[in-house]
Structure formats: structure tokens, C-alpha cells
Amino acid sequence: MAIHTLENGKLKVAINDMGGVVDTFTHGNEHSFDILRPRIHDGTNFAGNSSLFPMLPMVNRIRDNQFDWQGRRVVLPINESVDPNFFLHGDGWLTQWQVQASTECEHTALKLAMASDIKGVCHYEAEQTYKLEEDRLTIALCLTNVGDEIFPFGMGFHPFFHCFPNTLVQFSAQGMWFEDVHYLPTDFVEHIPEIFNFELGKVMPTTWINNGYYLAEDGVNITLKHPNRVAVVVTSPCRYLQVYKPSGHSDFLCLEPQNQSVNSHETLSEDCNNLTILAPQHSMRISMTIEIREL
């Protein structure tokens, strides 16, 4: 495990190659501000305590932790220390990534790579690139199917955005999914209930939130306005967004751009499915930009 620091005088990000995660992302020098929740230090290096982690080769959960594909039943592995029932968020966030040293550029860019061969499921390789430019951090994720068969893949980013009680959150959506007791999506509604609707911008409610949103064609476009006159703008071409916060007052909000809706593997036979089916040696890419603006 190693920590790699990128900085450009305005922004500073610490990247942990165990899990390919971000440990801290701050703005400013003398009085730095946490853009993302800093890593929780509990004596472990668990990626779920980080500031941001990648989700691949699929996101979130799949009902019953299995699905049918190409005439066979694909049963996903379980890591008991992470979740006793699901292959939660895939395995990219639990894997050691390797630095591609030749890509470092004046301490403002870094590329990591990893490979995973999940027995009976899929075999893939991935690259993740971090780049600081002026007032923004851009993260790009590329996955290549190196298995012998076509396979349905999905990816996403899982950032924990630092929030104050009166931080204003704004984004528009075309609809959302409710969730069941297993945190899996149920009904999709175009009329978003007020408590889950952030179109006009509002402070976070104290209720539990763990819902998927379907966005317009231009994808993710979120603004967080903090009381210290710092605004954080999150953009991504992804049309799916998972939003999570625990019950009560929280100092973070997870806003997770994804290129698939949660549990898409259950509907692989339907025309409306949104997974990316890759032939051997074919690749897919997603990206996310976090821009900082001073109000």
C-alpha cells in the first residue's frame, strides 16, 4: 500500500493504491477545506472508510447475488467482511492497484491499473486516471474485458461529499427508484416525492436516503453550495445517480455517478437494460469531474 499526493497550489488529493481510492481531497492552503469526507481511521485500510472509491465490474447490489447470462447461472462471490449477502460494489475497491509511473506529470496526474479474474464470472482489467487542472479534479475509469466471452459490465464512482447542516444541494432528474428492505430498487416514478426532490436546491433532509435517479441526456450536473462560500460542481456523462445518506444529521452525502442502474443484471433479457455488454478485448469508459468555485 502507498499514498500518492497530487497538488497544484489550489487543490490537493491523496490517492491510496489499495482499492484505487481517494483518502483526502482538499481546497486551499492556509485554511484548507475538505471537499470530500477525509478517510475514517479505524486501524484498517477498508475502502468504505475512504473519501471516494471506484465501483466495478458492477455497481451496488444484484438481487439474490446471482443472475442468468448466456444460458448459465452466474453466482457472485461474497466477502463476508464486507457484506454477508452481496458482492457489494464489485471487487475493484478491494483490489491492489499498480501505479503506471510513466504517467505522472508534475504531481498533477496519476494512472493506476489493476486486473481481476473472478472465477465463473468474468475476467477484466481496469485503468483509473486522476488529473488536477486549475480548480477541478477529473477521474476517468476504463475497463477492458480480457475474458474469452462477452459479458455485461457496469461501473461507477462512490464519493463521500463533505457537507454542513445548511449545505444546499441541487440537481435535476427525470425520475427515481424507491428501495426495498434489501436496499434494492423497486418502483420507478417520474414524479419525485418532495423529500427526495433536489431540483430547486435544498439542505439535506434528516431522513435516510438510498435512491437511484435517472437523469437527462447530459448526465450528472450537481451543485453543492456550502456556507463558507465554496461551491462544488459535480459533472459526469453518466445518466444514473445513486444518492445515499444515513438517517439523522450527516456530515457527508454520497452522490454516485453510474453508467448503469442498480440491479440491472436482473433484467438482462429486456430491451431497456442499461449495462454495457463487452466482447473480448473491448473496453468501456466513464468519467467524473469535481470543480471548485468560490462564491
Coordinates of C-alpha atoms in Angstrom, one line a residue:
M1 CA 0.0 0.0 0.0
A2 CA 1.2 3.5 -0.8
I3 CA -0.3 7.0 -0.8
H4 CA 0.3 9.3 -3.8
T5 CA -0.3 13.0 -3.5
L6 CA -1.3 15.3 -6.3
E7 CA -1.4 19.1 -5.8
N8 CA -1.5 22.2 -8.0
G9 CA -1.5 25.1 -5.4
K10 CA -5.3 25.2 -5.2
L11 CA -6.2 21.6 -4.8
K12 CA -4.7 18.6 -3.1
V13 CA -5.7 14.9 -3.4
A14 CA -4.2 11.9 -1.7
I15 CA -4.7 8.6 -3.6
N16 CA -4.3 5.2 -2.0
D17 CA -3.4 2.4 -4.4
M18 CA -5.1 -0.2 -2.1
G19 CA -8.5 -0.1 -3.6
G20 CA -7.6 2.8 -6.0
V21 CA -9.3 5.1 -3.6
V22 CA -9.1 8.8 -2.6
D23 CA -8.1 9.3 1.1
T24 CA -8.5 13.1 1.1
F25 CA -9.4 15.9 -1.3
T26 CA -9.0 19.5 -0.1
H27 CA -9.2 23.0 -1.4
G28 CA -7.0 25.9 -0.3
N29 CA -3.7 26.0 1.6
E30 CA -3.6 28.0 4.8
H31 CA -7.2 27.3 5.6
S32 CA -7.9 24.1 3.7
F33 CA -11.4 22.8 3.2
D34 CA -12.4 19.2 2.8
I35 CA -14.2 18.7 -0.5
L36 CA -14.7 15.0 0.3
R37 CA -15.0 13.5 3.7
P38 CA -11.5 12.6 4.9
R39 CA -10.7 8.9 5.4
I40 CA -12.0 7.4 8.6
H41 CA -9.0 6.0 10.5
D42 CA -10.1 2.9 12.5
G43 CA -6.9 0.8 12.2
T44 CA -7.9 -0.8 8.9
N45 CA -7.4 0.2 5.3
F46 CA -11.0 -0.6 4.3
A47 CA -12.1 1.3 1.2
G48 CA -15.5 2.0 2.6
N49 CA -13.8 4.4 5.1
S50 CA -12.2 6.4 2.2
S51 CA -13.2 9.6 0.6
L52 CA -14.1 8.0 -2.8
F53 CA -13.8 4.6 -4.3
P54 CA -14.4 3.0 -7.8
M55 CA -17.2 0.5 -8.4
L56 CA -16.5 -2.2 -11.0
P57 CA -17.2 -4.6 -12.7
M58 CA -20.7 -3.8 -11.5
V59 CA -22.3 -1.3 -9.0
N60 CA -24.1 -1.7 -5.7
R61 CA -26.0 -5.0 -5.4
I62 CA -27.7 -7.6 -7.5
R63 CA -30.8 -9.4 -6.3
D64 CA -30.1 -12.8 -4.8
N65 CA -26.4 -12.1 -5.7
Q66 CA -26.8 -14.0 -8.9
F67 CA -28.2 -13.6 -12.5
D68 CA -28.8 -15.5 -15.7
W69 CA -26.5 -14.8 -18.6
Q70 CA -25.9 -16.7 -21.9
G71 CA -27.8 -19.8 -20.7
R72 CA -25.9 -20.1 -17.4
R73 CA -26.5 -19.0 -13.8
V74 CA -23.8 -16.6 -12.7
V75 CA -23.3 -16.7 -8.9
L76 CA -21.3 -13.9 -7.5
P77 CA -18.7 -14.3 -4.8
I78 CA -19.2 -12.9 -1.3
N79 CA -16.6 -11.3 1.0
E80 CA -18.1 -11.8 4.5
S81 CA -16.0 -9.0 6.0
V82 CA -17.7 -6.5 3.6
D83 CA -21.2 -7.8 3.2
P84 CA -22.7 -11.3 4.1
N85 CA -25.3 -11.3 1.3
F86 CA -23.9 -9.4 -1.7
F87 CA -20.9 -8.9 -4.0
L88 CA -21.2 -5.3 -2.9
H89 CA -19.9 -2.7 -5.3
G90 CA -17.8 -5.3 -7.2
D91 CA -14.1 -6.0 -6.3
G92 CA -12.2 -3.0 -7.8
W93 CA -12.4 -1.1 -4.4
L94 CA -10.9 -4.2 -2.6
T95 CA -8.0 -4.8 -5.0
Q96 CA -4.4 -3.6 -5.0
W97 CA -3.9 -1.2 -7.9
Q98 CA -0.5 -0.6 -9.5
V99 CA 0.9 2.8 -10.4
Q100 CA 1.8 3.4 -14.0
A101 CA 4.8 5.6 -13.2
S102 CA 5.3 6.9 -16.7
T103 CA 2.1 8.8 -16.5
E104 CA 2.9 11.1 -13.5
C105 CA 3.2 14.7 -14.7
E106 CA 4.5 17.4 -12.3
H107 CA 2.5 15.9 -9.5
T108 CA -0.9 16.7 -11.1
A109 CA -1.7 13.4 -12.8
L110 CA -1.6 9.7 -11.9
K111 CA -2.7 6.5 -13.6
L112 CA -3.4 3.3 -11.7
A113 CA -4.1 -0.2 -13.1
M114 CA -5.5 -3.5 -11.8
A115 CA -6.7 -6.9 -13.0
S116 CA -9.3 -9.3 -11.7
D117 CA -10.2 -12.8 -12.6
I118 CA -13.4 -13.7 -10.8
K119 CA -13.9 -17.4 -11.2
G120 CA -17.1 -18.3 -13.0
V121 CA -18.0 -14.7 -13.5
C122 CA -15.6 -12.5 -15.6
H123 CA -12.0 -11.6 -16.2
Y124 CA -11.2 -7.9 -16.7
E125 CA -8.5 -5.2 -16.5
A126 CA -9.0 -1.6 -15.5
E127 CA -7.2 1.7 -15.5
Q128 CA -8.1 4.7 -13.4
T129 CA -6.6 8.2 -14.1
Y130 CA -6.6 11.2 -11.7
K131 CA -5.9 14.6 -13.1
L132 CA -5.8 18.1 -11.4
E133 CA -6.4 21.1 -13.6
E134 CA -6.7 24.6 -12.1
D135 CA -9.9 24.3 -10.0
R136 CA -11.0 20.7 -10.8
L137 CA -10.3 17.1 -10.4
T138 CA -11.2 14.7 -13.2
I139 CA -11.3 10.9 -12.7
A140 CA -11.6 8.6 -15.6
L141 CA -12.2 4.8 -15.4
C142 CA -11.6 2.4 -18.2
L143 CA -12.5 -1.3 -18.1
T144 CA -11.5 -4.0 -20.7
N145 CA -13.0 -7.4 -21.0
V146 CA -10.0 -9.8 -21.1
G147 CA -12.1 -12.9 -20.8
D148 CA -13.0 -15.3 -23.6
E149 CA -16.7 -14.5 -23.7
I150 CA -18.9 -11.4 -23.9
F151 CA -20.1 -10.2 -20.5
P152 CA -22.3 -7.4 -19.2
F153 CA -20.3 -4.8 -17.2
G154 CA -21.1 -1.7 -15.2
M155 CA -19.1 1.0 -13.4
G156 CA -19.5 3.9 -11.1
F157 CA -17.8 6.3 -8.6
H158 CA -18.7 6.4 -4.9
P159 CA -17.6 9.7 -3.4
F160 CA -18.5 11.0 0.1
F161 CA -19.0 14.7 -0.3
H162 CA -18.4 16.7 2.9
C163 CA -21.5 18.7 3.9
F164 CA -22.6 21.2 6.6
P165 CA -26.1 21.1 8.0
N166 CA -27.0 24.0 5.8
T167 CA -25.2 23.0 2.6
L168 CA -27.6 23.4 -0.4
V169 CA -27.8 20.5 -2.8
Q170 CA -29.2 20.9 -6.3
F171 CA -29.7 18.5 -9.2
S172 CA -32.5 17.6 -11.6
A173 CA -33.7 14.1 -12.5
Q174 CA -36.3 12.6 -14.8
G175 CA -37.4 10.1 -12.2
M176 CA -36.2 7.9 -9.3
W177 CA -36.4 4.4 -7.9
F178 CA -37.7 3.5 -4.4
E179 CA -35.8 0.8 -2.5
D180 CA -36.8 -2.3 -0.6
V181 CA -35.5 -3.8 2.7
H182 CA -32.5 -5.3 0.9
Y183 CA -31.5 -1.8 -0.5
L184 CA -32.5 -2.9 -4.0
P185 CA -34.7 -0.7 -6.3
T186 CA -38.4 -1.3 -6.6
D187 CA -40.9 1.1 -8.3
F188 CA -39.7 3.8 -10.7
V189 CA -41.6 7.0 -10.5
E190 CA -41.3 10.1 -12.7
H191 CA -43.0 12.3 -10.1
I192 CA -40.3 12.5 -7.4
P193 CA -41.6 13.0 -3.9
E194 CA -40.7 16.3 -2.3
I195 CA -38.4 14.8 0.3
F196 CA -36.2 13.2 -2.4
N197 CA -36.5 16.1 -4.9
F198 CA -33.5 18.4 -5.2
E199 CA -34.4 20.2 -8.4
L200 CA -34.7 23.7 -6.7
G201 CA -31.9 23.1 -4.3
K202 CA -32.3 22.5 -0.6
V203 CA -30.5 21.3 2.5
M204 CA -30.3 17.6 3.1
P205 CA -33.3 16.1 5.0
T206 CA -32.6 14.1 8.1
T207 CA -34.3 11.1 6.7
W208 CA -32.4 8.0 5.3
I209 CA -31.8 8.3 1.6
N210 CA -30.6 5.5 -0.7
N211 CA -32.3 6.0 -4.0
G212 CA -31.3 5.8 -7.7
Y213 CA -32.1 8.7 -10.1
Y214 CA -32.5 8.7 -13.8
L215 CA -31.0 11.8 -15.4
A216 CA -31.3 13.8 -18.6
E217 CA -29.1 13.1 -21.7
D218 CA -26.4 15.5 -20.5
G219 CA -25.9 13.3 -17.4
V220 CA -24.9 14.3 -13.9
N221 CA -24.8 18.0 -13.1
I222 CA -24.9 18.6 -9.3
T223 CA -24.1 21.7 -7.3
L224 CA -23.3 21.8 -3.6
K225 CA -23.2 25.3 -2.1
H226 CA -21.5 25.5 1.3
P227 CA -22.0 28.3 3.9
N228 CA -18.2 29.1 3.6
R229 CA -18.9 30.4 0.1
V230 CA -17.4 27.4 -1.6
A231 CA -19.4 25.7 -4.3
V232 CA -18.7 22.2 -5.6
V233 CA -19.9 21.2 -9.0
V234 CA -20.0 17.6 -10.0
T235 CA -20.4 16.6 -13.6
S236 CA -20.4 13.2 -15.5
P237 CA -21.8 11.9 -18.7
C238 CA -23.4 9.1 -16.7
R239 CA -27.2 9.1 -16.7
Y240 CA -27.6 7.2 -13.4
L241 CA -27.0 8.6 -10.0
Q242 CA -27.2 6.8 -6.6
V243 CA -27.7 9.1 -3.6
Y244 CA -27.0 7.9 -0.1
K245 CA -27.0 9.4 3.4
P246 CA -27.7 7.8 6.7
S247 CA -30.6 8.8 9.0
G248 CA -30.2 11.9 11.1
H249 CA -27.8 14.7 10.6
S250 CA -24.8 13.7 8.4
D251 CA -21.6 15.4 7.6
F252 CA -21.4 13.7 4.2
L253 CA -23.6 13.0 1.2
C254 CA -22.8 10.2 -1.3
L255 CA -23.6 11.3 -4.9
E256 CA -22.6 8.4 -7.1
P257 CA -22.4 8.7 -10.9
Q258 CA -23.0 5.3 -12.6
N259 CA -23.4 4.1 -16.1
Q260 CA -26.0 1.5 -15.1
S261 CA -29.0 1.5 -12.8
V262 CA -28.7 -0.7 -9.7
N263 CA -29.7 -4.4 -10.2
S264 CA -29.7 -4.1 -14.0
H265 CA -28.4 -7.7 -14.2
E266 CA -31.8 -9.0 -13.2
T267 CA -33.3 -7.5 -16.4
L268 CA -30.6 -8.6 -18.9
S269 CA -33.3 -10.1 -21.2
E270 CA -35.2 -6.8 -21.5
D271 CA -34.5 -4.3 -24.3
C272 CA -34.4 -1.4 -21.8
N273 CA -31.4 -2.8 -20.0
N274 CA -28.5 -0.3 -19.5
L275 CA -25.5 -2.5 -18.9
T276 CA -22.5 -2.4 -21.3
I277 CA -22.0 -5.7 -23.0
L278 CA -18.4 -6.1 -23.9
A279 CA -16.9 -8.6 -26.4
P280 CA -13.4 -9.9 -25.5
Q281 CA -10.8 -7.1 -25.7
H282 CA -13.4 -4.4 -25.9
S283 CA -13.5 -1.5 -23.4
M284 CA -15.8 0.9 -21.8
R285 CA -15.1 4.3 -20.1
I286 CA -16.7 6.6 -17.6
S287 CA -15.5 9.9 -16.1
M288 CA -16.4 12.4 -13.3
T289 CA -15.2 15.9 -12.7
I290 CA -15.3 17.8 -9.4
E291 CA -15.0 21.5 -9.9
I292 CA -14.5 24.0 -7.0
R293 CA -15.9 27.6 -7.3
E294 CA -15.5 30.4 -4.8
L295 CA -18.8 32.3 -4.4

